[in-house]
XYZ file of C-alpha atoms in Angstrom:
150
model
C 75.046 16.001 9.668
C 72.388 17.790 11.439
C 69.787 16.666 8.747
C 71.024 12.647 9.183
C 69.795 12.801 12.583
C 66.366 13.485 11.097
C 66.580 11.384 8.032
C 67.484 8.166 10.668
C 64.189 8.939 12.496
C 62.120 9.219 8.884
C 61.299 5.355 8.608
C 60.016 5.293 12.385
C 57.545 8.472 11.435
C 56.511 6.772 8.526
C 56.099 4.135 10.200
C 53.939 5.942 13.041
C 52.247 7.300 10.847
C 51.174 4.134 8.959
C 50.159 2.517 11.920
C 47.678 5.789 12.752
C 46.320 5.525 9.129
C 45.581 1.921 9.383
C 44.069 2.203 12.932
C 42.071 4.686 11.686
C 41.096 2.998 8.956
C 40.167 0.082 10.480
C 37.886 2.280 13.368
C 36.400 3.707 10.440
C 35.876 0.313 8.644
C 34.343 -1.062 12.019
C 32.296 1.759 12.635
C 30.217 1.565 9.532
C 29.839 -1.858 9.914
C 28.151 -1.309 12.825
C 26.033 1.459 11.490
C 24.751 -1.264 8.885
C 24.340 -3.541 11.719
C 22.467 -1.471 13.839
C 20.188 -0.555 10.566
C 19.790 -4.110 9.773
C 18.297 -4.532 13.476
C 16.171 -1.573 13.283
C 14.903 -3.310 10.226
C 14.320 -6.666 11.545
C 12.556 -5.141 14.836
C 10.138 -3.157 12.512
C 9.318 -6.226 10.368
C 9.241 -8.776 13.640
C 6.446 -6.330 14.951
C 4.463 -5.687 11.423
C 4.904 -10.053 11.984
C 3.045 -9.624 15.642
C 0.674 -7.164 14.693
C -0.504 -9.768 11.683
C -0.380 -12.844 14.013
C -2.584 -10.984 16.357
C -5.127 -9.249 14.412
C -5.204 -13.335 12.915
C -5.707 -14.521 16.177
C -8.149 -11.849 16.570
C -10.301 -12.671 13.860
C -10.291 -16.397 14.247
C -11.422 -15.946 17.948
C -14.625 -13.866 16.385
C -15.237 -16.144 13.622
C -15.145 -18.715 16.628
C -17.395 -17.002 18.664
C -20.014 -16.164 15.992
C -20.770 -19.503 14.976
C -20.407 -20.940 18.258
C -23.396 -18.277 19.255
C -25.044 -18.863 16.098
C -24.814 -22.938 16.869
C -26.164 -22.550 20.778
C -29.293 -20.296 19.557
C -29.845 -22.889 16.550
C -30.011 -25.952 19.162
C -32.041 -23.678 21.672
C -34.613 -23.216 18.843
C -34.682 -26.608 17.682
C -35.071 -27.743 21.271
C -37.416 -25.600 21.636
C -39.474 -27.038 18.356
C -38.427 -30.301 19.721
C -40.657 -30.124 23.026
C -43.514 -28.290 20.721
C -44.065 -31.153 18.902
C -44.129 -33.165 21.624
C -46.325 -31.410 23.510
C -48.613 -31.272 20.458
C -47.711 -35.974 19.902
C -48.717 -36.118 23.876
C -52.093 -34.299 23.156
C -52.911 -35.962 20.674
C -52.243 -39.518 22.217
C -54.385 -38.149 25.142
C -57.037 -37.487 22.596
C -56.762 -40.423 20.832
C -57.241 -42.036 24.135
C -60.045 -40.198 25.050
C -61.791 -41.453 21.479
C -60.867 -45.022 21.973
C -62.592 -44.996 25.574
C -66.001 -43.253 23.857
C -65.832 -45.732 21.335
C -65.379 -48.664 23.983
C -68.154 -47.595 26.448
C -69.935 -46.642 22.937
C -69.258 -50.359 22.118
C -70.265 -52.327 24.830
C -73.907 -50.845 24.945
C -74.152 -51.245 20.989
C -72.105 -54.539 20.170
C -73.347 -57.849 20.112
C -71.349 -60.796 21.966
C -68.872 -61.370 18.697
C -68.543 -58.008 18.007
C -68.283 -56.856 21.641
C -65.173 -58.957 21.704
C -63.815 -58.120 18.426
C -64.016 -54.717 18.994
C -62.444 -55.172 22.805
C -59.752 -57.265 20.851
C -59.471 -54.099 19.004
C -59.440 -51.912 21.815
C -56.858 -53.636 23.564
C -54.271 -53.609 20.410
C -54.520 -49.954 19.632
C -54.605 -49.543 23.817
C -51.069 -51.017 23.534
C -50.270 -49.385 20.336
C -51.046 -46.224 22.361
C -49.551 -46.938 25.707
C -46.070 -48.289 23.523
C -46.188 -44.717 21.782
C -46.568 -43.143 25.171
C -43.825 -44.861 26.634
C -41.576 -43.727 22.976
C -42.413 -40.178 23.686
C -40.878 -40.544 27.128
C -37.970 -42.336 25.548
C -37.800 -39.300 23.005
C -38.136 -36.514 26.105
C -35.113 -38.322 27.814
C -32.892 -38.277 25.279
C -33.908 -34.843 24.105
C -33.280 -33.819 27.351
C -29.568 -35.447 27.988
C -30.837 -38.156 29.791
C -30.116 -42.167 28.989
C-alpha cells in the first residue's frame, strides 16, 4: 500500500515535469529567436551605415563637382569680361582716331575743295560724323549692358 501512495502522485510529477520541459523549451525557443533578432539588427545597423557612408561621400563629391565648375564658370566670365572691355577699349580708340582723320580731312578739305566739292565732301563729313557719333553711342550701349546695367 505504501507504494500506491506514490503511484497516485506519479501523473502529477509527470505532469510537473512536463510543464518544466515545455517551459523550458519554449525559453529556449524564445531565446534564440532573439539571438537571430538581435543578429538581424546588428546586420541592418552595419548595412544602414555602409548606406550613410555612400550617401555622404555622394553628397561629397557632387558638392566638389559643384564647386569646380562653378569656379571654373566665374574665372571663364572674369576673362571674357575682361576681353570684353579690351576690345572696347581698343573700338573706342579707334573711333577717336577715326575722328581725329575725318577732322584732318575736313580742315584738309575746306582749304583744297572747290564750292561743289566743299559741300559734297561736308555732306560726307557729316554722314560718317553721325555714322561715328551712332557707333559711339553703341559702344556705350555695349559697356552698359556688359556691365549689368539697362
Amino acid at each position: 500500500m505504501k507504494y500506491f501512495k506514490y503511484l497516485a502522485s506519479l501523473p502529477i510529477l509527470i505532469s510537473l515535469i512536463a510543464g518544466a520541459y515545455g517551459t523550458l523549451n519554449y525559453i529556449n525557443k524564445l531565446t534564440a529567436q532573439i539571438d537571430e533578432s538581435t543578429d538581424t539588427i546588428n546586420i541592418l545597423k552595419v548595412e544602414v551605415e555602409n548606406l550613410e557612408q555612400r550617401i555622404y561621400g555622394d553628397i561629397d563629391n557632387i558638392h566638389a563637382i559643384f564647386n569646380d565648375k562653378t569656379s571654373r564658370n566665374s574665372n571663364n566670365y572674369a576673362s571674357a569680361r575682361e576681353e570684353l572691355v579690351k576690345e572696347m577699349a581698343e573700338m573706342a580708340s579707334w573711333v577717336g582716331r577715326i575722328e581725329g582723320i575725318v577732322a584732318a580731312l575736313r580742315d584738309g578739305s575746306y582749304k583744297l575743295a572747290s564750292q561743289a566739292e566743299y559741300q559734297a565732301l561736308e555732306e560726307l563729313v557729316r554722314t560718317n560724323s553721325d555714322a561715328i557719333r551712332q557707333i559711339g553711342y553703341d559702344i556705350k550701349d555695349l559697356e552698359r549692358v556688359a556691365s549689368g546695367g539697362y
